[in-house]
XYZ file of C-alpha atoms in Angstrom:
686
model
C -22.498 8.904 -29.671
C -22.454 7.951 -26.008
C -25.940 9.326 -25.329
C -27.294 7.365 -28.332
C -25.720 4.146 -27.023
C -27.204 4.759 -23.592
C -30.647 5.377 -25.086
C -30.501 2.075 -26.975
C -29.467 0.316 -23.784
C -32.405 1.879 -21.948
C -34.908 0.739 -24.613
C -33.521 -2.799 -24.438
C -33.786 -2.805 -20.670
C -37.425 -1.699 -20.824
C -38.298 -4.709 -22.991
C -36.477 -7.035 -20.599
C -37.662 -5.566 -17.321
C -41.393 -5.084 -17.828
C -42.258 -8.802 -17.671
C -39.924 -9.227 -14.719
C -41.699 -6.398 -12.907
C -45.038 -8.082 -13.457
C -43.751 -11.432 -12.213
C -42.084 -9.866 -9.195
C -45.219 -7.947 -8.312
C -47.334 -11.071 -8.427
C -44.989 -12.767 -5.936
C -44.831 -9.757 -3.639
C -44.878 -10.321 0.099
C -44.343 -7.518 2.609
C -41.016 -7.373 4.449
C -41.046 -7.069 8.220
C -39.097 -4.004 9.373
C -36.745 -4.208 12.343
C -36.925 -1.515 15.028
C -34.681 1.442 14.223
C -31.544 2.124 16.239
C -30.943 5.884 16.312
C -27.212 5.500 16.990
C -26.710 3.196 14.004
C -28.861 5.143 11.524
C -30.724 8.022 13.174
C -30.969 11.685 12.177
C -27.462 11.924 10.735
C -28.027 8.819 8.646
C -31.262 10.282 7.322
C -29.431 13.500 6.451
C -26.683 11.641 4.572
C -29.304 9.626 2.716
C -31.205 12.728 1.604
C -27.962 14.282 0.395
C -26.937 11.183 -1.563
C -30.329 10.383 -3.079
C -31.886 13.812 -3.517
C -31.437 16.342 -6.339
C -27.804 16.800 -7.390
C -25.890 19.869 -8.532
C -25.387 18.753 -12.133
C -28.116 17.342 -14.420
C -26.050 14.619 -16.071
C -22.727 12.877 -16.496
C -20.447 12.109 -19.403
C -18.338 8.966 -19.947
C -15.081 9.113 -21.893
C -14.106 5.466 -22.518
C -10.635 3.923 -22.779
C -8.580 6.928 -21.744
C -4.892 5.898 -22.140
C -2.675 6.316 -19.052
C 0.991 5.571 -19.718
C 3.016 4.025 -16.900
C 6.705 4.689 -16.255
C 7.697 1.394 -17.940
C 5.764 2.261 -21.097
C 2.740 0.033 -20.412
C -0.565 1.713 -21.232
C -3.481 1.266 -18.851
C -6.957 2.249 -19.963
C -9.662 3.871 -17.897
C -13.168 5.230 -18.169
C -13.424 8.855 -17.088
C -16.859 9.840 -15.773
C -17.460 13.563 -15.239
C -20.455 15.751 -14.346
C -22.208 17.160 -17.400
C -24.587 19.986 -18.205
C -28.007 19.599 -19.839
C -26.453 19.218 -23.278
C -24.254 16.344 -22.086
C -20.998 18.307 -22.189
C -18.580 17.822 -19.257
C -18.551 20.846 -16.974
C -15.404 22.963 -16.863
C -14.991 23.228 -13.062
C -12.086 21.440 -11.455
C -13.239 19.038 -8.780
C -12.125 16.058 -6.649
C -11.517 12.729 -8.385
C -12.402 9.242 -7.133
C -10.147 6.487 -8.514
C -11.135 2.820 -8.804
C -8.718 0.204 -10.163
C -10.378 -3.087 -11.080
C -9.354 -6.450 -12.588
C -12.978 -7.201 -13.535
C -12.874 -4.876 -16.568
C -14.236 -1.355 -16.471
C -16.667 -2.439 -19.192
C -18.478 -4.553 -16.591
C -18.409 -1.649 -14.134
C -19.934 0.674 -16.726
C -22.682 -1.803 -17.580
C -23.431 -2.462 -13.889
C -23.683 1.263 -13.167
C -26.046 1.829 -16.106
C -28.277 -1.126 -15.191
C -28.494 -0.455 -11.444
C -29.187 3.235 -11.989
C -31.529 2.841 -14.944
C -34.277 5.443 -14.500
C -37.631 4.482 -12.988
C -37.922 0.826 -13.909
C -34.805 -0.644 -12.296
C -35.222 1.124 -8.930
C -38.816 -0.121 -8.845
C -37.716 -3.626 -9.797
C -35.058 -3.602 -7.078
C -37.613 -2.548 -4.477
C -40.015 -5.244 -5.629
C -37.335 -7.937 -5.538
C -36.287 -6.850 -2.059
C -39.902 -6.779 -0.883
C -40.281 -10.501 -1.561
C -39.726 -11.900 1.916
C -38.271 -15.417 1.911
C -36.931 -15.261 5.461
C -37.823 -18.435 7.318
C -38.019 -20.474 4.110
C -35.522 -22.802 2.494
C -34.370 -19.833 0.364
C -33.762 -17.447 3.269
C -30.517 -16.211 1.679
C -32.443 -14.721 -1.244
C -32.999 -11.410 0.521
C -29.290 -11.032 1.243
C -28.340 -11.782 -2.361
C -30.757 -9.256 -3.893
C -30.219 -6.766 -1.058
C -26.863 -5.729 -2.508
C -28.703 -4.109 -5.431
C -30.428 -1.721 -3.035
C -27.766 -1.303 -0.348
C -25.175 0.478 -2.478
C -22.820 -2.506 -2.773
C -23.299 -2.638 -6.557
C -22.452 1.083 -6.800
C -19.335 0.472 -4.698
C -18.294 -2.223 -7.153
C -18.918 0.023 -10.182
C -19.619 3.729 -9.679
C -22.453 5.896 -8.434
C -23.742 8.375 -11.067
C -25.378 10.492 -8.342
C -22.019 10.908 -6.652
C -20.557 12.082 -9.969
C -23.456 14.474 -10.538
C -22.902 15.960 -7.087
C -19.498 17.240 -8.171
C -16.911 14.458 -8.435
C -14.897 13.006 -11.283
C -14.691 9.208 -11.359
C -11.829 7.303 -12.975
C -12.268 3.514 -13.355
C -9.059 1.879 -14.612
C -8.373 -1.676 -15.735
C -5.530 -3.141 -13.682
C -2.396 -4.033 -15.682
C -2.988 -7.252 -17.628
C -6.793 -7.148 -17.272
C -9.630 -5.524 -19.190
C -8.269 -3.393 -22.021
C -4.999 -2.492 -20.258
C -1.679 -3.712 -21.600
C 0.778 -5.853 -19.629
C 0.474 -9.113 -17.738
C -1.647 -9.464 -14.632
C 0.463 -9.014 -11.502
C -2.093 -10.036 -8.810
C -1.049 -7.271 -6.379
C 2.597 -7.511 -7.413
C 5.115 -4.712 -6.870
C 4.695 -3.339 -10.398
C 0.918 -3.241 -10.023
C 1.270 -1.390 -6.732
C 3.507 1.189 -8.457
C 0.897 1.523 -11.206
C -1.676 2.596 -8.632
C 0.534 5.415 -7.401
C 1.207 6.580 -10.943
C -2.527 6.575 -11.782
C -3.178 8.691 -8.669
C -0.476 11.171 -9.705
C -1.829 11.303 -13.248
C -5.374 11.984 -12.060
C -4.248 14.718 -9.668
C -2.482 16.587 -12.472
C -5.272 16.641 -15.080
C -7.043 19.863 -16.044
C -10.392 18.590 -14.706
C -8.942 17.716 -11.294
C -8.427 20.033 -8.322
C -5.770 17.692 -6.929
C -7.977 16.101 -4.267
C -7.996 12.314 -4.749
C -10.159 9.645 -3.137
C -10.482 5.963 -3.921
C -13.443 3.606 -4.117
C -14.274 -0.003 -4.876
C -15.014 -3.407 -3.419
C -12.964 -6.580 -2.959
C -9.872 -6.371 -5.226
C -10.382 -2.627 -5.595
C -10.691 -2.308 -1.809
C -7.394 -4.145 -1.264
C -5.884 -1.850 -3.849
C -7.043 1.177 -1.828
C -5.308 -0.034 1.334
C -2.125 -0.741 -0.607
C -2.130 2.715 -2.196
C -2.746 4.464 1.122
C 0.029 2.460 2.828
C 2.525 2.773 -0.040
C 2.076 6.529 -0.464
C 1.135 8.063 2.897
C -0.369 11.518 2.465
C -0.984 11.194 -1.285
C -4.630 10.220 -0.858
C -7.318 12.294 0.817
C -9.988 9.635 1.548
C -10.631 5.932 0.910
C -13.789 3.848 1.290
C -12.802 0.157 0.971
C -15.652 -2.384 0.912
C -14.656 -5.962 1.913
C -10.896 -5.301 1.853
C -8.032 -7.608 2.790
C -4.610 -6.679 4.124
C -2.986 -10.122 4.476
C -3.996 -11.985 1.332
C -2.066 -15.180 2.118
C -3.690 -15.694 5.522
C -7.088 -14.431 4.369
C -7.708 -16.462 1.204
C -4.603 -18.019 -0.383
C -3.558 -20.381 2.432
C -5.681 -19.889 5.562
C -4.232 -22.158 8.249
C -2.023 -23.782 5.595
C -4.879 -25.032 3.433
C -5.117 -23.900 -0.183
C -8.233 -21.732 -0.579
C -9.481 -23.688 -3.587
C -13.176 -22.882 -3.171
C -12.735 -19.201 -3.838
C -9.426 -19.133 -5.733
C -10.444 -21.577 -8.460
C -13.665 -19.665 -9.150
C -11.984 -16.262 -8.933
C -8.933 -17.074 -11.083
C -11.212 -18.567 -13.731
C -13.352 -15.406 -13.724
C -10.500 -12.915 -14.078
C -8.461 -14.996 -16.534
C -11.526 -15.396 -18.736
C -12.647 -11.776 -18.598
C -9.159 -10.404 -19.308
C -9.243 -12.136 -22.718
C -12.310 -10.178 -23.895
C -11.018 -7.818 -26.613
C -11.994 -4.229 -27.251
C -14.526 -4.860 -30.017
C -14.930 -1.141 -30.786
C -11.205 -0.825 -31.556
C -11.429 -3.833 -33.875
C -14.211 -2.133 -35.823
C -12.551 1.285 -36.133
C -9.040 0.018 -36.911
C -7.344 1.011 -33.633
C -6.958 -2.481 -32.152
C -4.090 -2.707 -29.644
C -1.843 -5.539 -30.868
C 0.475 -5.173 -27.876
C -2.571 -5.994 -25.705
C -2.988 -9.258 -27.611
C 0.708 -10.109 -27.340
C 0.664 -9.491 -23.593
C -2.363 -11.753 -23.139
C -0.636 -14.544 -25.082
C 2.317 -14.426 -22.662
C 0.256 -15.403 -19.618
C -3.295 -16.530 -20.433
C -3.852 -18.478 -17.189
C -2.264 -16.375 -14.473
C -1.656 -18.293 -11.226
C -3.600 -21.399 -12.285
C -0.281 -23.273 -12.502
C 0.708 -22.008 -9.042
C -2.494 -23.305 -7.453
C -2.173 -26.671 -9.186
C 1.440 -27.078 -8.090
C 0.532 -26.196 -4.489
C -2.112 -28.934 -4.503
C -0.061 -31.641 -6.252
C 3.502 -31.343 -4.918
C 4.394 -34.296 -2.685
C 7.239 -32.705 -0.718
C 7.943 -29.079 0.202
C 11.283 -29.160 -1.642
C 9.379 -29.740 -4.901
C 7.882 -26.241 -4.792
C 9.416 -24.010 -7.456
C 9.093 -20.542 -8.932
C 6.108 -18.468 -7.866
C 4.745 -21.301 -5.723
C 7.877 -21.386 -3.544
C 7.942 -17.591 -3.302
C 4.298 -17.544 -2.297
C 4.760 -20.226 0.357
C 7.935 -18.819 1.893
C 7.796 -15.970 4.375
C 9.960 -12.931 3.690
C 10.072 -13.171 -0.115
C 9.256 -10.107 -2.203
C 6.185 -11.893 -3.567
C 4.895 -12.625 -0.101
C 5.543 -9.027 0.997
C 3.575 -7.647 -1.952
C 0.499 -9.530 -0.731
C 0.660 -7.892 2.689
C -0.352 -4.320 3.537
C 0.942 -2.594 6.642
C -2.134 -0.521 7.460
C -0.171 1.103 10.283
C 1.447 3.305 7.621
C -1.892 4.734 6.473
C -2.581 8.406 7.197
C -5.592 8.691 4.862
C -9.095 8.870 6.402
C -10.421 5.313 6.029
C -14.012 4.033 6.217
C -14.126 0.209 5.897
C -17.090 -2.097 5.381
C -16.593 -5.777 6.221
C -18.506 -8.910 7.130
C -18.176 -11.612 9.777
C -18.616 -14.240 7.056
C -16.482 -12.471 4.475
C -13.322 -13.968 3.004
C -11.262 -11.139 4.522
C -12.877 -10.961 7.957
C -9.550 -11.382 9.771
C -8.087 -8.324 8.058
C -11.289 -6.297 8.383
C -11.682 -6.893 12.116
C -8.082 -5.718 12.705
C -8.592 -2.498 10.775
C -9.287 -0.111 13.663
C -6.427 -1.363 15.819
C -4.127 -1.435 12.799
C -4.752 2.180 11.710
C -2.485 3.459 14.464
C -1.798 6.875 12.920
C -5.454 7.850 12.570
C -7.691 9.357 15.263
C -11.188 7.945 15.716
C -12.640 10.750 13.589
C -10.695 9.489 10.568
C -11.217 5.729 10.889
C -14.521 3.881 10.845
C -15.450 0.210 10.607
C -18.802 -1.453 10.003
C -18.873 -5.251 10.319
C -22.038 -6.780 8.905
C -23.221 -10.397 9.235
C -22.723 -10.917 5.505
C -20.650 -12.802 2.971
C -18.339 -11.387 0.320
C -21.122 -10.576 -2.140
C -23.881 -9.896 0.409
C -22.159 -7.563 2.870
C -24.467 -4.703 3.796
C -27.464 -6.290 2.095
C -29.831 -4.696 4.620
C -28.112 -1.297 4.786
C -30.620 1.516 4.405
C -33.435 -0.371 6.148
C -34.657 0.299 9.713
C -32.215 -0.804 12.393
C -29.296 -0.963 9.961
C -26.611 1.533 8.896
C -27.358 3.875 5.981
C -26.735 2.689 2.436
C -23.108 2.513 1.331
C -23.770 5.252 -1.224
C -24.916 7.569 1.584
C -21.954 6.712 3.816
C -19.371 7.048 1.053
C -20.850 10.354 -0.160
C -20.687 11.746 3.387
C -17.113 10.459 3.792
C -15.897 12.028 0.533
C -17.762 15.273 1.194
C -16.065 15.559 4.580
C -12.482 14.781 3.569
C -12.409 15.916 -0.082
C -14.677 18.970 0.144
C -14.416 19.939 3.819
C -18.169 19.744 4.463
C -19.035 19.376 8.159
C -21.735 16.710 7.891
C -21.054 14.741 11.101
C -19.587 11.598 9.497
C -16.433 12.074 11.575
C -18.590 11.684 14.700
C -20.034 8.327 13.640
C -19.004 5.510 16.001
C -15.558 4.062 15.170
C -16.922 0.485 15.410
C -20.436 -0.532 14.303
C -20.722 -4.295 14.722
C -23.503 -6.699 13.748
C -24.109 -9.134 16.592
C -24.505 -12.662 15.274
C -26.606 -14.670 14.791
C -29.556 -12.257 15.048
C -27.956 -9.301 13.321
C -28.673 -6.360 15.653
C -25.848 -3.790 15.878
C -23.591 -2.693 18.720
C -21.364 0.368 18.613
C -18.188 1.201 20.462
C -14.670 2.618 20.254
C -12.939 -0.507 18.951
C -13.058 -4.157 18.065
C -13.015 -6.164 20.223
C -15.400 -4.099 22.318
C -14.097 -3.212 25.793
C -15.158 -5.190 28.866
C -14.682 -8.745 27.568
C -12.396 -11.396 29.087
C -11.381 -14.836 27.834
C -12.636 -17.961 29.573
C -11.824 -21.595 28.901
C -14.482 -24.180 28.152
C -13.079 -27.717 28.229
C -13.924 -30.522 25.797
C -15.391 -33.598 27.458
C -16.486 -37.001 26.230
C -19.702 -36.721 28.226
C -22.645 -36.515 25.779
C -24.670 -33.326 25.562
C -28.479 -33.615 25.695
C -28.772 -30.920 23.002
C -28.111 -33.229 20.032
C -31.225 -34.271 18.102
C -29.766 -34.644 14.592
C -27.085 -37.030 13.259
C -23.485 -36.110 14.177
C -20.238 -38.090 14.050
C -19.802 -37.705 17.801
C -21.516 -35.955 20.708
C -19.532 -34.416 23.561
C -19.908 -31.525 25.963
C -18.203 -28.282 26.969
C -17.952 -26.795 30.445
C -15.727 -24.672 32.659
C -14.668 -27.848 34.527
C -11.843 -30.041 33.234
C -12.893 -33.487 31.999
C -12.813 -36.196 34.658
C -12.135 -39.125 32.343
C -10.050 -39.925 29.292
C -11.688 -40.421 25.921
C -10.659 -40.649 22.271
C -12.789 -39.237 19.483
C -12.205 -40.339 15.886
C -12.677 -37.663 13.220
C -13.174 -38.974 9.695
C -12.966 -36.709 6.629
C -16.228 -35.874 4.905
C -17.776 -33.473 2.409
C -20.673 -32.249 4.532
C -19.198 -28.719 4.601
C -20.165 -28.368 0.948
C -23.404 -27.139 2.465
C -22.325 -25.263 5.564
C -21.413 -21.743 6.535
C -17.721 -22.385 5.958
C -18.468 -23.669 2.467
C -20.687 -20.645 1.830
C -17.844 -18.350 2.874
C -15.500 -20.056 0.391
C -18.116 -19.611 -2.326
C -18.257 -15.858 -1.505
C -21.835 -16.318 -0.267
C -23.460 -17.901 -3.309
C -24.508 -21.131 -1.560
C -25.907 -19.113 1.366
C -29.027 -18.768 -0.772
C -30.188 -21.954 0.951
C -31.156 -21.658 4.615
C -29.689 -25.066 5.481
C -26.312 -24.002 4.020
C -25.954 -20.412 5.178
C -27.907 -20.173 8.428
C -28.012 -23.672 9.894
C -24.966 -25.908 10.270
C -26.755 -29.097 11.298
C -26.340 -30.683 7.862
C -22.588 -30.052 7.959
C -22.386 -31.497 11.491
C -23.026 -34.992 10.118
C -19.230 -35.311 9.785
C -18.327 -33.411 12.975
C -17.333 -34.285 16.494
C -19.453 -31.820 18.457
C -18.976 -30.424 21.976
C -21.797 -28.349 23.495
C -22.253 -26.272 26.666
C -25.227 -26.119 28.977
C -27.728 -23.385 28.068
C -27.041 -19.884 29.359
C -29.565 -18.307 31.713
C -28.708 -14.680 30.916
C -27.758 -12.852 27.743
C -24.049 -13.467 27.172
C -22.008 -11.713 24.506
C -18.781 -12.592 22.685
C -16.398 -10.035 21.183
C -13.003 -10.965 19.791
C -11.115 -14.058 18.688
C -12.141 -17.470 20.053
C -9.208 -19.852 20.482
C -9.295 -23.613 20.018
C -6.535 -25.673 21.656
C -6.710 -29.300 20.584
C -4.856 -32.285 22.025
C -4.719 -34.475 18.921
C -3.081 -37.515 17.364
C -2.517 -38.605 13.758
C -1.856 -41.953 12.136
C 0.244 -40.206 9.509
C 2.988 -37.561 9.454
C 0.521 -34.794 8.655
C -3.135 -33.909 8.979
C -5.659 -31.120 8.578
C -8.154 -29.795 11.130
C -11.167 -27.569 10.703
C -13.300 -26.173 13.526
C -16.284 -23.899 14.034
C -17.795 -22.089 17.019
C -21.598 -22.161 16.871
C -24.509 -20.599 18.728
C -27.210 -23.246 19.201
C -30.765 -22.044 19.806
C -33.364 -23.969 21.864
C -34.980 -25.293 18.660
C -31.677 -26.970 17.749
C -30.545 -24.593 14.998
C -26.753 -24.422 15.000
C -25.344 -21.173 13.570
C -21.624 -20.662 12.984
C -20.116 -17.488 14.459
C -16.397 -18.337 14.015
C -14.403 -20.759 11.868
C -10.799 -21.817 11.370
C -8.451 -24.467 10.001
C -4.889 -25.741 10.465
C -2.475 -27.937 8.538
C -0.601 -29.711 11.349
C 2.842 -29.530 9.710
C 2.489 -25.705 9.506
C 1.385 -25.352 13.146
C 4.367 -23.285 14.307
C 3.276 -20.001 15.873
C 5.156 -16.702 15.742
C 4.638 -15.690 19.360
C 5.907 -12.154 18.750
C 2.914 -11.485 16.471
C 0.303 -13.516 18.380
C -2.111 -12.381 21.085
C -2.494 -13.980 24.498
C -5.142 -14.132 27.224
C -4.416 -13.053 30.785
C -3.740 -16.690 31.741
C -1.153 -17.074 28.958
C -3.343 -18.954 26.460
C -2.653 -18.037 22.856
C -5.951 -16.611 21.634
C -4.954 -15.277 18.222
C -2.114 -17.485 16.927
C -0.092 -15.967 14.088
C 1.213 -18.858 11.991
C 4.386 -18.563 9.926
C 2.685 -20.445 7.040
C 6.078 -20.906 5.448
C 7.808 -23.943 3.920
C 10.904 -23.253 6.006
C 8.730 -23.884 9.088
C 7.278 -27.140 7.739
C 7.364 -29.747 10.535
C 5.766 -33.149 9.978
C 4.880 -35.193 13.057
C 5.616 -38.718 14.188
C 2.667 -41.076 13.532
C 0.886 -41.889 16.775
C 2.375 -38.872 18.580
C -0.077 -36.944 20.771
C 0.502 -33.263 20.142
C -1.278 -30.045 21.138
C -2.146 -27.555 18.410
C -3.769 -24.104 18.323
C -6.235 -23.508 15.481
C -6.497 -19.855 14.328
C -10.150 -18.795 14.283
C -11.998 -15.909 12.687
C -13.139 -13.039 14.951
C -16.717 -12.682 16.095
C -19.288 -10.427 17.684
C -22.096 -12.659 18.891
C -24.804 -12.995 21.523
C -26.320 -15.938 23.346
C -29.886 -15.374 24.546
C -31.286 -17.321 27.510
C -31.564 -20.956 26.436
C -28.795 -20.721 23.802
C -25.668 -22.870 23.942
C -22.131 -22.724 22.547
C -21.052 -25.645 20.380
C -17.668 -26.525 18.925
C -17.661 -28.591 15.722
C -14.397 -30.345 14.810
C -13.757 -31.782 11.319
C -10.770 -33.245 9.474
C -11.637 -31.548 6.169
C -13.458 -28.421 5.006
C -13.655 -28.985 1.267
C -14.511 -27.374 -1.038
C -13.543 -24.125 0.717
C -9.989 -25.341 1.245
C -7.822 -28.389 0.665
C -4.596 -29.254 2.459
C -1.349 -28.252 0.790
C -0.029 -31.082 -1.411
C 2.444 -32.589 1.104
C -0.324 -32.897 3.719
C -2.642 -34.672 1.271
C 0.048 -37.128 0.226
C 1.138 -37.730 3.841
C -2.306 -38.029 5.430
C -4.083 -39.788 2.552
C -7.228 -38.368 4.198
C -7.030 -40.946 6.966
C -8.739 -40.720 10.382
C -7.593 -38.181 12.988
C -8.036 -38.360 16.737
C -8.967 -35.964 19.524
C -7.448 -37.123 22.807
C -9.517 -35.978 25.794
C -7.175 -36.152 28.779
C -7.704 -34.520 32.214
C -3.927 -34.005 32.453
C -3.655 -32.385 28.990
C -7.119 -31.029 28.227
C -8.449 -29.585 25.014
C -10.382 -26.344 25.252
C -11.937 -23.393 23.539
C -11.155 -19.998 25.043
C -14.070 -17.613 24.479
C -14.087 -13.778 24.742
C -17.188 -13.269 26.947
C -18.761 -10.443 28.943
C -19.922 -12.800 31.724
C -18.676 -16.200 32.894
C -20.025 -19.390 31.359
C -20.711 -22.486 33.453
């Protein structure tokens, strides 16, 4: 039955893809290859690629859909079991390692994605043709990153890789409780969902087709789930390969800097809440429809939509109730369930992240956080990508191998004991923004960098040739005169790198949104350095210390650190935001420079630390910024952009909106109380 369904799918795809192939071929332009870096890809990378993409041990694979897995509370989750098969399509009898993937996006979508991406002959050719269309340097420069995920292995990480299965692995893709065809209500990383993961792992390890070795796979939600499972059950997993994972969900996407992450959350909650209502049509036709599934969906059809709306509309902190209050108060069980202590992990962990990803703060801390693992068992690649475009160029010259090659090597090493050299790959492989070459080293930040202040000044910079709200300068000297800069709210970040990050990378299709921030700077107060004369690198967390004043009892700041090229292009390499009333810093969990400056402020982000200000009061704040690995070439400059809004990526929490009424905010430039950015550099800036 399954093979017949697959054959019909293949015939349909042929009819759809042939005209697309013709159109793509007519638009074909050759891609320019970057020079290869042997340390990043090299001989080992070529070996892993041949292993992953060459002939496999088994000729086929078999899919058993909707396998019931009963949890300890009686709730039934459903998963697709994919196993190697012989020429007749029968699953082989050998016991072998099992890779588990838990997803809220329905395993039906994963199955379809895997079939489409790995469709024989036509789809691989189509993918190569689409990737060969070079739109770099055009208004649609982000096109190549968006289609690159089809070739790079990202799509296989999201679904499953049939070649990995055919090499001798079982794959189990399970709908998270309350999503897909699984019973229950969606927990969104709640305690019960975290227990489910452990029970699925135990179930898989005990089945007749399993040899007890368990790995995990998946991207985004499924990557977070991997970290949680490895931290909750140390020693129960043998290998994980999380792609774009988060460990601190509140600070990453729910309330970064105290702003509600509406850009991503609204889109994401709508997607999952819609897809979880899709019924199992096959069960309706054969009379096995799960009525408990329907009853569970009726209990909570719009999970967390009410929480987001309350967070945006409450006028005072004491009006927060239920899940909203739990989410916005540190120390609650709900808040704890959204945090993963990666220091508990003993499972070999290979993470893929991106400097523009939603979870970049968690990803960049991965190596330092995995305290129990030696370098051989922890690896991190940080790409210059967004949530849906991370690794888009993997597998091309100068870039790391495809994710399918890296994950296959990782599983082979830790689940099968094959000495393939993956344990000797550099612990940190870091794309250097904005030009995307890679550096490797033992950690992030890379060793040999020190923090240096650059002070904000009212003196205009000669680098500005496009409209901005205000033009100032940066230098290592304190300002000599007082000045006040007015920052008015605006919507220019709809088309900026920060907005593209909130949209998971979709708007980065356009060059002027994803790779050039000059359009967004229309609403910014900008401060720019003199050009550097020698290559200067950044590695770590920039810190922005702002001496500011509000007309209201609350306000909201957004800032970016940009590399500005001689032609004027302004490219964001770090971004951050802060709701002023939630400015209080937990110094015990923050990082400091040698001179005592806080360079990585850890905010409480809790209603019991809510502190409005007195209107007209001048107050210093520290804005938490995202980490960066970047390079300035001779002639480049550093620019700081300061805004009072970064919609649609984030909106202030309700009390801040009601208090500020989106009024003007002020930067006070004062020689006695200067504002500055502290940059992690490998050589001093002027």
